[in-house]
mmCIF file of C-alpha atoms in Angstrom:
data_model
loop_
_atom_site.group_PDB
_atom_site.id
_atom_site.type_symbol
_atom_site.label_atom_id
_atom_site.label_comp_id
_atom_site.label_asym_id
_atom_site.label_seq_id
_atom_site.Cartn_x
_atom_site.Cartn_y
_atom_site.Cartn_z
ATOM 1 C CA ASN A 108 -32.239 108.972 -26.470
ATOM 2 C CA ALA A 109 -34.848 106.166 -26.275
ATOM 3 C CA GLY A 110 -32.520 103.277 -25.442
ATOM 4 C CA VAL A 111 -34.691 100.194 -24.847
ATOM 5 C CA THR A 112 -38.454 100.663 -25.137
ATOM 6 C CA GLN A 113 -41.014 98.090 -24.009
ATOM 7 C CA THR A 114 -44.717 98.083 -24.828
ATOM 8 C CA PRO A 115 -47.154 97.740 -23.267
ATOM 9 C CA LYS A 116 -46.309 98.884 -19.719
ATOM 10 C CA PHE A 117 -49.279 97.175 -18.148
ATOM 11 C CA ARG A 118 -51.612 94.371 -19.284
ATOM 12 C CA VAL A 119 -54.265 92.226 -17.721
ATOM 13 C CA LEU A 120 -55.130 88.940 -19.440
ATOM 14 C CA LYS A 121 -57.536 86.157 -18.814
ATOM 15 C CA THR A 122 -56.255 82.594 -18.601
ATOM 16 C CA GLY A 123 -55.857 81.256 -22.106
ATOM 17 C CA GLN A 124 -55.526 84.570 -23.885
ATOM 18 C CA SER A 125 -52.571 85.428 -25.985
ATOM 19 C CA MET A 126 -50.448 88.490 -26.263
ATOM 20 C CA THR A 127 -47.145 89.853 -27.608
ATOM 21 C CA LEU A 128 -44.730 92.106 -25.735
ATOM 22 C CA LEU A 129 -42.587 94.281 -27.906
ATOM 23 C CA CYS A 130 -39.050 95.380 -27.166
ATOM 24 C CA ALA A 131 -37.279 97.883 -29.344
ATOM 25 C CA GLN A 132 -33.768 99.237 -29.026
ATOM 26 C CA ASP A 133 -32.163 101.993 -31.001
ATOM 27 C CA MET A 134 -28.547 101.404 -29.959
ATOM 28 C CA ASN A 135 -27.719 98.878 -32.729
ATOM 29 C CA HIS A 136 -27.120 96.175 -30.124
ATOM 30 C CA GLU A 137 -26.596 92.644 -31.294
ATOM 31 C CA TYR A 138 -27.837 90.907 -28.167
ATOM 32 C CA MET A 139 -31.281 91.095 -26.671
ATOM 33 C CA TYR A 140 -32.875 89.316 -23.714
ATOM 34 C CA TRP A 141 -36.233 88.781 -22.047
ATOM 35 C CA TYR A 142 -36.295 88.395 -18.249
ATOM 36 C CA ARG A 143 -39.058 87.930 -15.754
ATOM 37 C CA GLN A 144 -38.958 89.201 -12.167
ATOM 38 C CA ASP A 145 -41.107 87.682 -9.443
ATOM 39 C CA PRO A 146 -41.231 88.522 -5.720
ATOM 40 C CA GLY A 147 -38.536 86.744 -3.780
ATOM 41 C CA MET A 148 -36.729 85.647 -6.890
ATOM 42 C CA GLY A 149 -34.025 87.270 -8.939
ATOM 43 C CA LEU A 150 -34.482 88.120 -12.564
ATOM 44 C CA ARG A 151 -34.658 84.958 -14.646
ATOM 45 C CA LEU A 152 -33.833 84.676 -18.297
ATOM 46 C CA ILE A 153 -36.653 83.498 -20.477
ATOM 47 C CA HIS A 154 -35.155 83.704 -23.979
ATOM 48 C CA TYR A 155 -32.368 85.624 -25.638
ATOM 49 C CA SER A 156 -31.071 86.477 -29.066
ATOM 50 C CA VAL A 157 -27.536 86.868 -30.303
ATOM 51 C CA GLY A 158 -28.468 88.598 -33.502
ATOM 52 C CA GLU A 159 -31.180 89.183 -36.102
ATOM 53 C CA GLY A 160 -32.957 85.947 -36.961
ATOM 54 C CA THR A 161 -31.579 83.996 -33.969
ATOM 55 C CA THR A 162 -33.197 82.983 -30.661
ATOM 56 C CA ALA A 163 -32.294 80.696 -27.839
ATOM 57 C CA LYS A 164 -33.856 79.373 -24.667
ATOM 58 C CA GLY A 165 -32.964 80.722 -21.285
ATOM 59 C CA GLU A 166 -33.652 79.416 -17.824
ATOM 60 C CA VAL A 167 -37.421 79.519 -17.946
ATOM 61 C CA PRO A 168 -38.633 79.314 -21.548
ATOM 62 C CA ASP A 169 -41.764 77.207 -21.180
ATOM 63 C CA GLY A 170 -44.994 78.918 -22.245
ATOM 64 C CA TYR A 171 -43.176 81.662 -24.183
ATOM 65 C CA ASN A 172 -42.025 82.161 -27.788
ATOM 66 C CA VAL A 173 -39.857 84.817 -29.198
ATOM 67 C CA SER A 174 -38.875 86.250 -32.550
ATOM 68 C CA ARG A 175 -36.119 88.562 -33.781
ATOM 69 C CA LEU A 176 -37.029 89.348 -37.317
ATOM 70 C CA LYS A 177 -35.349 92.794 -37.166
ATOM 71 C CA LYS A 178 -32.161 93.598 -35.274
ATOM 72 C CA GLN A 179 -33.887 96.377 -33.289
ATOM 73 C CA ASN A 180 -36.945 94.337 -32.214
ATOM 74 C CA PHE A 181 -37.341 91.382 -29.934
ATOM 75 C CA LEU A 182 -40.828 90.083 -29.415
ATOM 76 C CA LEU A 183 -42.055 87.867 -26.560
ATOM 77 C CA GLY A 184 -45.248 85.973 -27.085
ATOM 78 C CA LEU A 185 -47.566 84.183 -24.719
ATOM 79 C CA GLU A 186 -49.778 81.802 -26.714
ATOM 80 C CA SER A 187 -52.014 80.688 -23.859
ATOM 81 C CA ALA A 188 -51.477 82.784 -20.751
ATOM 82 C CA ALA A 189 -51.514 81.144 -17.338
ATOM 83 C CA PRO A 190 -51.679 82.663 -13.842
ATOM 84 C CA SER A 191 -48.108 81.490 -13.266
ATOM 85 C CA GLN A 192 -47.032 83.994 -15.924
ATOM 86 C CA THR A 193 -48.134 86.918 -13.841
ATOM 87 C CA SER A 194 -44.923 88.849 -13.443
ATOM 88 C CA VAL A 195 -42.901 91.865 -14.372
ATOM 89 C CA TYR A 196 -41.116 91.382 -17.701
ATOM 90 C CA PHE A 197 -37.957 93.196 -18.592
ATOM 91 C CA CYS A 198 -36.286 93.356 -21.948
ATOM 92 C CA ALA A 199 -32.582 94.071 -22.089
ATOM 93 C CA SER A 200 -29.926 94.550 -24.715
ATOM 94 C CA SER A 201 -26.151 94.611 -24.947
ATOM 95 C CA LEU A 202 -23.722 95.510 -27.628
ATOM 96 C CA VAL A 203 -21.793 92.276 -27.252
ATOM 97 C CA ALA A 204 -22.039 89.303 -24.914
ATOM 98 C CA ASP A 205 -18.892 90.254 -23.063
ATOM 99 C CA SER A 206 -19.721 89.895 -19.372
ATOM 100 C CA ASN A 207 -18.070 93.220 -18.683
ATOM 101 C CA GLU A 208 -20.307 94.992 -21.067
ATOM 102 C CA LYS A 209 -23.278 96.920 -19.704
ATOM 103 C CA LEU A 210 -26.821 95.543 -19.909
ATOM 104 C CA PHE A 211 -29.437 98.120 -20.824
ATOM 105 C CA PHE A 212 -32.993 97.354 -19.551
ATOM 106 C CA GLY A 213 -36.382 98.560 -20.702
ATOM 107 C CA SER A 214 -38.748 99.983 -18.137
ATOM 108 C CA GLY A 215 -40.706 96.761 -17.731
ATOM 109 C CA THR A 216 -44.148 95.333 -18.444
ATOM 110 C CA GLN A 217 -46.389 94.471 -15.521
ATOM 111 C CA LEU A 218 -48.539 91.514 -16.635
ATOM 112 C CA SER A 219 -51.367 90.025 -14.627
ATOM 113 C CA VAL A 220 -53.091 86.857 -15.736
ATOM 114 C CA LEU A 221 -56.425 86.172 -14.024
ATOM 115 C CA ARG B 189 -28.471 76.530 -1.924
ATOM 116 C CA LYS B 190 -29.262 79.413 -4.186
ATOM 117 C CA GLU B 191 -26.582 80.395 -6.620
ATOM 118 C CA VAL B 192 -26.616 84.001 -5.396
ATOM 119 C CA GLU B 193 -27.844 84.893 -1.977
ATOM 120 C CA GLN B 194 -28.560 88.296 -0.493
ATOM 121 C CA ASP B 195 -30.066 89.542 2.720
ATOM 122 C CA PRO B 196 -33.374 91.015 1.555
ATOM 123 C CA GLY B 197 -33.359 93.707 4.299
ATOM 124 C CA PRO B 198 -34.663 96.279 4.526
ATOM 125 C CA PHE B 199 -31.673 98.093 5.846
ATOM 126 C CA ASN B 200 -33.001 101.267 7.499
ATOM 127 C CA VAL B 201 -30.229 103.869 7.947
ATOM 128 C CA PRO B 202 -30.200 107.638 8.600
ATOM 129 C CA GLU B 203 -28.743 110.082 6.142
ATOM 130 C CA GLY B 204 -24.928 110.209 6.379
ATOM 131 C CA ALA B 205 -24.607 106.674 7.680
ATOM 132 C CA THR B 206 -22.324 104.067 6.204
ATOM 133 C CA VAL B 207 -23.958 100.818 5.186
ATOM 134 C CA ALA B 208 -22.633 97.566 3.757
ATOM 135 C CA PHE B 209 -24.242 94.653 1.981
ATOM 136 C CA ASN B 210 -22.880 91.259 1.286
ATOM 137 C CA CYS B 211 -23.732 88.793 -1.358
ATOM 138 C CA THR B 212 -22.577 85.185 -1.461
ATOM 139 C CA TYR B 213 -22.330 83.015 -4.576
ATOM 140 C CA SER B 214 -22.015 79.236 -4.907
ATOM 141 C CA ASN B 215 -20.270 78.848 -8.277
ATOM 142 C CA SER B 216 -16.577 78.991 -7.648
ATOM 143 C CA ALA B 217 -15.948 79.293 -11.355
ATOM 144 C CA SER B 218 -17.744 82.650 -11.492
ATOM 145 C CA GLN B 219 -15.649 85.259 -13.234
ATOM 146 C CA SER B 220 -17.660 88.504 -13.317
ATOM 147 C CA PHE B 221 -19.549 90.287 -10.638
ATOM 148 C CA PHE B 222 -21.766 93.332 -10.586
ATOM 149 C CA TRP B 223 -24.026 95.462 -8.450
ATOM 150 C CA TYR B 224 -27.185 96.758 -10.084
ATOM 151 C CA ARG B 225 -29.525 99.289 -8.575
ATOM 152 C CA GLN B 226 -33.280 99.029 -8.936
ATOM 153 C CA ASP B 227 -35.685 101.689 -7.882
ATOM 154 C CA CYS B 228 -39.218 100.768 -7.016
ATOM 155 C CA ARG B 229 -41.105 99.615 -10.018
ATOM 156 C CA LYS B 230 -38.249 100.571 -12.311
ATOM 157 C CA GLU B 231 -35.684 98.691 -14.369
ATOM 158 C CA PRO B 232 -32.340 97.572 -12.989
ATOM 159 C CA LYS B 233 -29.400 99.860 -13.811
ATOM 160 C CA LEU B 234 -25.729 98.970 -13.552
ATOM 161 C CA LEU B 235 -24.196 100.556 -10.494
ATOM 162 C CA MET B 236 -20.700 99.130 -10.719
ATOM 163 C CA SER B 237 -18.662 96.118 -11.681
ATOM 164 C CA VAL B 238 -16.674 94.307 -9.060
ATOM 165 C CA TYR B 239 -13.084 93.527 -9.803
ATOM 166 C CA SER B 240 -10.593 91.316 -8.011
ATOM 167 C CA SER B 241 -8.786 94.376 -6.842
ATOM 168 C CA GLY B 242 -11.902 96.099 -5.615
ATOM 169 C CA ASN B 243 -13.669 99.048 -7.236
ATOM 170 C CA GLU B 244 -14.496 102.506 -5.889
ATOM 171 C CA ASP B 245 -16.781 105.037 -7.468
ATOM 172 C CA GLY B 246 -17.358 108.067 -5.291
ATOM 173 C CA ARG B 247 -19.242 107.004 -2.180
ATOM 174 C CA PHE B 248 -19.594 103.451 -3.360
ATOM 175 C CA THR B 249 -16.966 100.710 -2.936
ATOM 176 C CA ALA B 250 -17.291 97.106 -4.122
ATOM 177 C CA GLN B 251 -15.076 94.279 -2.976
ATOM 178 C CA LEU B 252 -14.632 90.658 -4.057
ATOM 179 C CA ASN B 253 -13.584 87.843 -1.791
ATOM 180 C CA ARG B 254 -13.009 84.807 -3.917
ATOM 181 C CA ALA B 255 -11.824 82.614 -1.062
ATOM 182 C CA SER B 256 -15.090 83.018 0.816
ATOM 183 C CA GLN B 257 -17.126 83.504 -2.334
ATOM 184 C CA TYR B 258 -18.806 86.781 -1.592
ATOM 185 C CA ILE B 259 -18.920 90.293 -2.860
ATOM 186 C CA SER B 260 -19.722 93.356 -0.846
ATOM 187 C CA LEU B 261 -21.022 96.909 -1.458
ATOM 188 C CA LEU B 262 -20.185 99.713 0.873
ATOM 189 C CA ILE B 263 -22.093 103.009 0.694
ATOM 190 C CA ARG B 264 -20.641 105.900 2.588
ATOM 191 C CA ASP B 265 -22.441 109.126 3.546
ATOM 192 C CA SER B 266 -25.825 107.699 2.587
ATOM 193 C CA LYS B 267 -28.200 110.016 0.699
ATOM 194 C CA LEU B 268 -31.978 109.864 0.615
ATOM 195 C CA SER B 269 -31.571 109.141 -3.109
ATOM 196 C CA ASP B 270 -29.697 105.944 -2.307
ATOM 197 C CA SER B 271 -32.917 104.318 -1.202
ATOM 198 C CA ALA B 272 -33.404 101.431 -3.620
ATOM 199 C CA THR B 273 -32.927 97.735 -3.992
ATOM 200 C CA TYR B 274 -29.412 96.635 -4.729
ATOM 201 C CA LEU B 275 -29.080 93.521 -6.882
ATOM 202 C CA CYS B 276 -26.052 91.297 -6.789
ATOM 203 C CA VAL B 277 -25.269 89.767 -10.181
ATOM 204 C CA VAL B 278 -22.822 86.994 -10.890
ATOM 205 C CA ASN B 279 -21.757 85.583 -14.228
ATOM 206 C CA GLY B 280 -20.896 81.899 -14.160
ATOM 207 C CA GLY B 281 -19.605 81.824 -17.678
ATOM 208 C CA THR B 282 -19.214 83.858 -20.834
ATOM 209 C CA GLY B 283 -22.159 85.872 -22.122
ATOM 210 C CA PHE B 284 -25.066 87.434 -20.444
ATOM 211 C CA GLN B 285 -27.114 84.248 -20.706
ATOM 212 C CA LYS B 286 -25.020 83.020 -17.775
ATOM 213 C CA LEU B 287 -25.938 85.926 -15.513
ATOM 214 C CA VAL B 288 -27.530 85.007 -12.201
ATOM 215 C CA PHE B 289 -29.331 87.767 -10.331
ATOM 216 C CA GLY B 290 -29.802 87.860 -6.632
ATOM 217 C CA THR B 291 -33.147 88.770 -5.126
ATOM 218 C CA GLY B 292 -31.835 92.138 -3.942
ATOM 219 C CA THR B 293 -31.214 94.013 -0.705
ATOM 220 C CA ARG B 294 -33.560 96.868 0.006
ATOM 221 C CA LEU B 295 -32.077 100.047 1.481
ATOM 222 C CA LEU B 296 -34.116 102.763 3.050
ATOM 223 C CA VAL B 297 -32.340 106.021 3.947
ATOM 224 C CA SER B 298 -34.273 108.343 6.208
ATOM 225 C CA PRO B 299 -33.806 112.031 7.023
#
């Protein structure tokens, strides 16, 4: 069972470059999320989606864009990467938004912006 | 004050020891509480939910103290495989967009 798959696992960018992180889930989950994790800070929500064709801003959305054209995929884009976006990015999904429902995370993307 | 605060550790314990972590939260309206486990360079995984009545799963026990606004995780008979970072997660409202993650407490279990 694949669960939540993120690609790529590692990436190094130069300041100003763009890239897209792909998250795919095969569990037919409605809800998908993008988080970033930085040293000394808890995971912070960047953007989320409550269903195909919908997206919403989380706690730290600036500098990122997202799209959910297909239910199983949630893309995170960096149009002009900055060193402050160096982080580990995790995608997650859940069947519903019930707070007692389990969150499933992808294995993460380590992004370095030089 | 951070919404969710944890002692970063590390907590160094020998195998077989009992260890406990606390996590304090600032939002008194919080309704749901969780402990996630995160291995080094891996994704977080749900360890257990924390209910008002407490929750036990094998060697792990989670407790909630609403009056003092903290949750705890007790690990009995520690195993080497318990070495990880334990994230305290609090939901201040409905939906996962309201989840607040603590920075984690690192546990190292030695032989």
